mmCIF file of N, CA and C in Angstrom:
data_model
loop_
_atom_site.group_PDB
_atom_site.id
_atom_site.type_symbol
_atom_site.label_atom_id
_atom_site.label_comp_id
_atom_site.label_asym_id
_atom_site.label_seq_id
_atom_site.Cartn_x
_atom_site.Cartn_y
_atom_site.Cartn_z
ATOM 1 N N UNK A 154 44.154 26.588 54.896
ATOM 2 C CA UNK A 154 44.246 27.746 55.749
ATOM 3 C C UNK A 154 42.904 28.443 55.909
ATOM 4 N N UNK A 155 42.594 29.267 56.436
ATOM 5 C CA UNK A 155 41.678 30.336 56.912
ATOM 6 C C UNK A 155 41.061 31.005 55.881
ATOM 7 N N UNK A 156 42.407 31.494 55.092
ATOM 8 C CA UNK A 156 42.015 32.278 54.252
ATOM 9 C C UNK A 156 41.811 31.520 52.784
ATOM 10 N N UNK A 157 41.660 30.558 52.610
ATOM 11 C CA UNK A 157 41.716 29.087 51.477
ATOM 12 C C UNK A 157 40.543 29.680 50.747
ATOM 13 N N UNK A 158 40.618 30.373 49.361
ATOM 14 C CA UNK A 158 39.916 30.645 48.376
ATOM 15 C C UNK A 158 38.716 29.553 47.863
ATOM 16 N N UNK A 159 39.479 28.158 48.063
ATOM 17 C CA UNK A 159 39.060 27.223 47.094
ATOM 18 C C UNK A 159 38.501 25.970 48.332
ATOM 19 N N UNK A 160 38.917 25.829 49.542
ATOM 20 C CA UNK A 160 38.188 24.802 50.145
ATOM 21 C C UNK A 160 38.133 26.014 52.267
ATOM 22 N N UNK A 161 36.934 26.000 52.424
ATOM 23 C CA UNK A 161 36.786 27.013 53.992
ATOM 24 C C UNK A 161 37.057 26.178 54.525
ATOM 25 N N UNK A 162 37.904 26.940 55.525
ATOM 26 C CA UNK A 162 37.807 26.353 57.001
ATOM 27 C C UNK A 162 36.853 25.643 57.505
ATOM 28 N N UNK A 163 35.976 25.700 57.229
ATOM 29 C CA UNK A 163 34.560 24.746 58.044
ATOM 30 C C UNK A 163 34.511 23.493 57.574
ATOM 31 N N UNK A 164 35.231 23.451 55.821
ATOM 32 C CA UNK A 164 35.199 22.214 55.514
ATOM 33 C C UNK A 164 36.492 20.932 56.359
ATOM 34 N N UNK A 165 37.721 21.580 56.900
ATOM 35 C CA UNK A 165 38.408 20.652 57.332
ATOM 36 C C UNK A 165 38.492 20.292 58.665
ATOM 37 N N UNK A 166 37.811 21.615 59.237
ATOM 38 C CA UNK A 166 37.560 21.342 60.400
ATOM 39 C C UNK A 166 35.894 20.005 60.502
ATOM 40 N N UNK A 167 34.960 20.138 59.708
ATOM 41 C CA UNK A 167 34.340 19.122 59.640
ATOM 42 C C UNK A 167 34.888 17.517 58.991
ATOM 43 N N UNK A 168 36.119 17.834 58.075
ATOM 44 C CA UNK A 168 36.792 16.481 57.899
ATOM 45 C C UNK A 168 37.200 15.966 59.125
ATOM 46 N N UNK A 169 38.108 17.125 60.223
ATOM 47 C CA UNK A 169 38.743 16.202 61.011
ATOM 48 C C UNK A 169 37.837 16.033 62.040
ATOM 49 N N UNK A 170 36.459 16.299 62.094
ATOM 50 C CA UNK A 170 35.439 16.005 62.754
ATOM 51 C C UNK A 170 34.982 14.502 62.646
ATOM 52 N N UNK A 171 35.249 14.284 61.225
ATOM 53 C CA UNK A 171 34.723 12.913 61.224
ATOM 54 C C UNK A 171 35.699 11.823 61.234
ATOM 55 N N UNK A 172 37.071 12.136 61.295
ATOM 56 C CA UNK A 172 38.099 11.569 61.387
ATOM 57 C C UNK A 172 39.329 11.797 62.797
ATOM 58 N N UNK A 173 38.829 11.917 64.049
ATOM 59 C CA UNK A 173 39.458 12.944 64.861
ATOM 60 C C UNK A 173 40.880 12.235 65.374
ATOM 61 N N UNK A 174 41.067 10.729 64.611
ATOM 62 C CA UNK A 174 42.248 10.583 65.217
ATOM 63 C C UNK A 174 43.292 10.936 64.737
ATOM 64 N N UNK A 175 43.993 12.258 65.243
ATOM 65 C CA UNK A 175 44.930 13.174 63.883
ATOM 66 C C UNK A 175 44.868 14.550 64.675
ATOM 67 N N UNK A 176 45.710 15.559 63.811
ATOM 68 C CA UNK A 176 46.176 17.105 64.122
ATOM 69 C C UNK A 176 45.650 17.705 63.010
ATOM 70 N N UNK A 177 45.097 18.831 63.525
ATOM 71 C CA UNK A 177 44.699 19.706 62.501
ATOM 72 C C UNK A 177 44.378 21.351 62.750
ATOM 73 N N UNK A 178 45.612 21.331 61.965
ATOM 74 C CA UNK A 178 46.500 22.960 62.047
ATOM 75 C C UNK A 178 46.042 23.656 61.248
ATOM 76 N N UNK A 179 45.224 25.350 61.221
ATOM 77 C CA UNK A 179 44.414 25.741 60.590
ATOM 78 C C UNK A 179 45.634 27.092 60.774
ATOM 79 N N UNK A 180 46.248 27.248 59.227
ATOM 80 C CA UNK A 180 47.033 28.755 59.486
ATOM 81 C C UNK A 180 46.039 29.796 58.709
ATOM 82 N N UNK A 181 46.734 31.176 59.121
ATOM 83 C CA UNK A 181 45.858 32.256 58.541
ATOM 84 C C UNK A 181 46.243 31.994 56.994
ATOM 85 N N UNK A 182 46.731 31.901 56.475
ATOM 86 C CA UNK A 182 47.075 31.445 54.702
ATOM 87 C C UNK A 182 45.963 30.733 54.582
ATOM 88 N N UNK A 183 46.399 30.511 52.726
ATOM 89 C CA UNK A 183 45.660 29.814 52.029
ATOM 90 C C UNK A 183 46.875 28.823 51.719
ATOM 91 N N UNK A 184 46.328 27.742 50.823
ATOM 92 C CA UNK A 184 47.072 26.632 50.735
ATOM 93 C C UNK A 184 48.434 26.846 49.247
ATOM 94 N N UNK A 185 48.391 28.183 49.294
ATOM 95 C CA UNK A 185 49.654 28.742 48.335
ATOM 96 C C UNK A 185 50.560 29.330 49.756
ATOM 97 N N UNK A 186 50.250 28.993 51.347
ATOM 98 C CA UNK A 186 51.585 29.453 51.454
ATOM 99 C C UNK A 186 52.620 28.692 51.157
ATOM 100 N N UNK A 187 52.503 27.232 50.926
ATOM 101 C CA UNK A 187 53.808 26.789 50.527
ATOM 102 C C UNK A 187 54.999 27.379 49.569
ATOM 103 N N UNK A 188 54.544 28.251 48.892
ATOM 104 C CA UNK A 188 55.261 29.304 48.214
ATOM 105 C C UNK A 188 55.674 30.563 48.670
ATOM 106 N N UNK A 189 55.184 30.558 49.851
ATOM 107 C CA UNK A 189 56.210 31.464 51.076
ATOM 108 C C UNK A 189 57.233 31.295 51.739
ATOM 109 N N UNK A 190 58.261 31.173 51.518
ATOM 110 C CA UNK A 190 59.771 30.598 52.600
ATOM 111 C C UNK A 190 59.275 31.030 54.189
ATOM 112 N N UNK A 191 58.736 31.874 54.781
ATOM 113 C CA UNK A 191 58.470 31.874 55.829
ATOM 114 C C UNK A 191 56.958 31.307 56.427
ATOM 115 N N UNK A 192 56.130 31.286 55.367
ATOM 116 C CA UNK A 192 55.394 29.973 56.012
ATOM 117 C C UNK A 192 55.090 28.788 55.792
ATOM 118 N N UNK A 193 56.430 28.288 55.003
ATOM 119 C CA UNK A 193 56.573 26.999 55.031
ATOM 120 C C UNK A 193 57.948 26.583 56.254
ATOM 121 N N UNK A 194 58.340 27.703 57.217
ATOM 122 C CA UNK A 194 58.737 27.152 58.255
ATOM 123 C C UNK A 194 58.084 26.740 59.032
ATOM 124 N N UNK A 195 56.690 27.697 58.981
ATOM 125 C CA UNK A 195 55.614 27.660 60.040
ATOM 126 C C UNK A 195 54.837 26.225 59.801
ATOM 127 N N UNK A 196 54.927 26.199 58.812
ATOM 128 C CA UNK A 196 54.414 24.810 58.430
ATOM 129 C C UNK A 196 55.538 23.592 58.811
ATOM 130 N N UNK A 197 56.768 23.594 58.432
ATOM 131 C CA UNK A 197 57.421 22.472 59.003
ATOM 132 C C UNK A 197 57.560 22.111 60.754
ATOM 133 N N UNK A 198 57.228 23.771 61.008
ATOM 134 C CA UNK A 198 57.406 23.581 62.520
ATOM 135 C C UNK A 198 56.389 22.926 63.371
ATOM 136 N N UNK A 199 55.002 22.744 62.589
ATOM 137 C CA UNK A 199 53.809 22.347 63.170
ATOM 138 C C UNK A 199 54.364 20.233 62.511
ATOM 139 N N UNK A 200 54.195 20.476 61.581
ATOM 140 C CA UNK A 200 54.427 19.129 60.914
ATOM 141 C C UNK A 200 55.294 18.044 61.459
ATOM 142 N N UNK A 201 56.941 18.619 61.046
ATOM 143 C CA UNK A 201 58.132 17.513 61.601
ATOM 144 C C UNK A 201 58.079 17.270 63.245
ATOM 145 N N UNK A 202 57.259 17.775 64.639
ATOM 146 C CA UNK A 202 56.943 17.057 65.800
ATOM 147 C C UNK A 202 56.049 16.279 65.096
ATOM 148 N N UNK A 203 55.107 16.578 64.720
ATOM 149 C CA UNK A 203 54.236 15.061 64.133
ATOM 150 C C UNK A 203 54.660 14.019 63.769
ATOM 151 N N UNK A 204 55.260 14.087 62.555
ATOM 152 C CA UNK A 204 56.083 13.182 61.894
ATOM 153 C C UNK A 204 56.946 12.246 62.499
ATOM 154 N N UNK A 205 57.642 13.310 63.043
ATOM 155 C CA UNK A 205 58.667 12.163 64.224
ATOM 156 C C UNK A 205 58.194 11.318 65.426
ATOM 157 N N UNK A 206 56.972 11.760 65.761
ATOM 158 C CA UNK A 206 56.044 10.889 66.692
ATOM 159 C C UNK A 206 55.556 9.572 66.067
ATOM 160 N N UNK A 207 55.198 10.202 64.805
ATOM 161 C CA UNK A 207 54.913 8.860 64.365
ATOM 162 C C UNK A 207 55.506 7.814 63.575
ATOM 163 N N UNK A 208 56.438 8.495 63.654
ATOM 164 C CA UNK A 208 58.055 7.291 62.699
ATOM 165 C C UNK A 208 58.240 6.778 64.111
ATOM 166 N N UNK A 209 58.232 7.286 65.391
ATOM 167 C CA UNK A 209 59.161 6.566 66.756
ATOM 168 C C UNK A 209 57.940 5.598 66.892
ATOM 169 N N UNK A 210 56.876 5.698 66.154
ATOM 170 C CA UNK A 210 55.501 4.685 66.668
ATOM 171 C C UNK A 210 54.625 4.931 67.774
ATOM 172 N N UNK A 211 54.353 6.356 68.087
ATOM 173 C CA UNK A 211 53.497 6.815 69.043
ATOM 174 C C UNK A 211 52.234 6.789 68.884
ATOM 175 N N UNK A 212 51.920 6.615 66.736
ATOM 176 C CA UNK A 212 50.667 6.528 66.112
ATOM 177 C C UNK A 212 49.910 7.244 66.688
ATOM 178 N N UNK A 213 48.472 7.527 66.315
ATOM 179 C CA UNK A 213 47.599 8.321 66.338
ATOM 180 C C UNK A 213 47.609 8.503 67.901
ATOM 181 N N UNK A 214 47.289 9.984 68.457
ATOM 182 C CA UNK A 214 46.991 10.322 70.017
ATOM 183 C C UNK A 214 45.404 10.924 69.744
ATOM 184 N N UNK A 215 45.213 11.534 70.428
ATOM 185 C CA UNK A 215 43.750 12.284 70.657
ATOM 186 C C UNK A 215 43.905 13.199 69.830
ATOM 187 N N UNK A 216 42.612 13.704 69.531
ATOM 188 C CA UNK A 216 42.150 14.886 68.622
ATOM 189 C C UNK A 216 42.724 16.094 69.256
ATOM 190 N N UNK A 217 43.160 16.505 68.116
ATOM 191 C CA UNK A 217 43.493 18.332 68.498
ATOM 192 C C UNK A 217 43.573 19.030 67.536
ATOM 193 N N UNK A 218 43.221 20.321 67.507
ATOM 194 C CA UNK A 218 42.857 21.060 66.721
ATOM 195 C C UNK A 218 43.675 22.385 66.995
ATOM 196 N N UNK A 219 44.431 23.252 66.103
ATOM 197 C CA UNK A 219 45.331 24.095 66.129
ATOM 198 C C UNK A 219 45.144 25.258 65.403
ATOM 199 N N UNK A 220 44.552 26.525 65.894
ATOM 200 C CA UNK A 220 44.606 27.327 64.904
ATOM 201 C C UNK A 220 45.614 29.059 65.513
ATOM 202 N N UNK A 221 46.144 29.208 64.244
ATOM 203 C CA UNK A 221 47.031 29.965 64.081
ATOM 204 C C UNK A 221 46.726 31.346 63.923
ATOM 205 N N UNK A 222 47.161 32.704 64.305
ATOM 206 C CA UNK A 222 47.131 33.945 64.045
ATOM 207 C C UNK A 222 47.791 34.340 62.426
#
């Protein structure tokens, strides 16, 4: 997330720089919201369209980059 104590934003946005075939969703949290019930909806809601794209075999599309309020 944005607010990620332990790894910045600049670092994953430069991972998926060097890796761009993929999604990469930047929320205002840090990577303890999974211990939020409400933003781990926000998180499934970005995730499971992914997921299911790529179980139906749509595999990797173009780079995109997602960031969140």
């Amino acid at each position: 997330g944005r607010r990620d104590p332990l790894v910045p934003a600049w670092v994953a946005v430069e991972h998926h720089r060097l890796r761009p075939a993929g999604e990469l969703h930047l929320f205002p949290d840090s990577h303890f919201m999974l211990f939020s019930e409400e933003a781990t909806g926000r998180l499934a809601a970005a995730l499971v369209p992914f997921l299911r794209a790529h179980a139906a075999g749509a595999g990797p599309g173009g780079s995109r980059v997602v960031w969140y309020d």
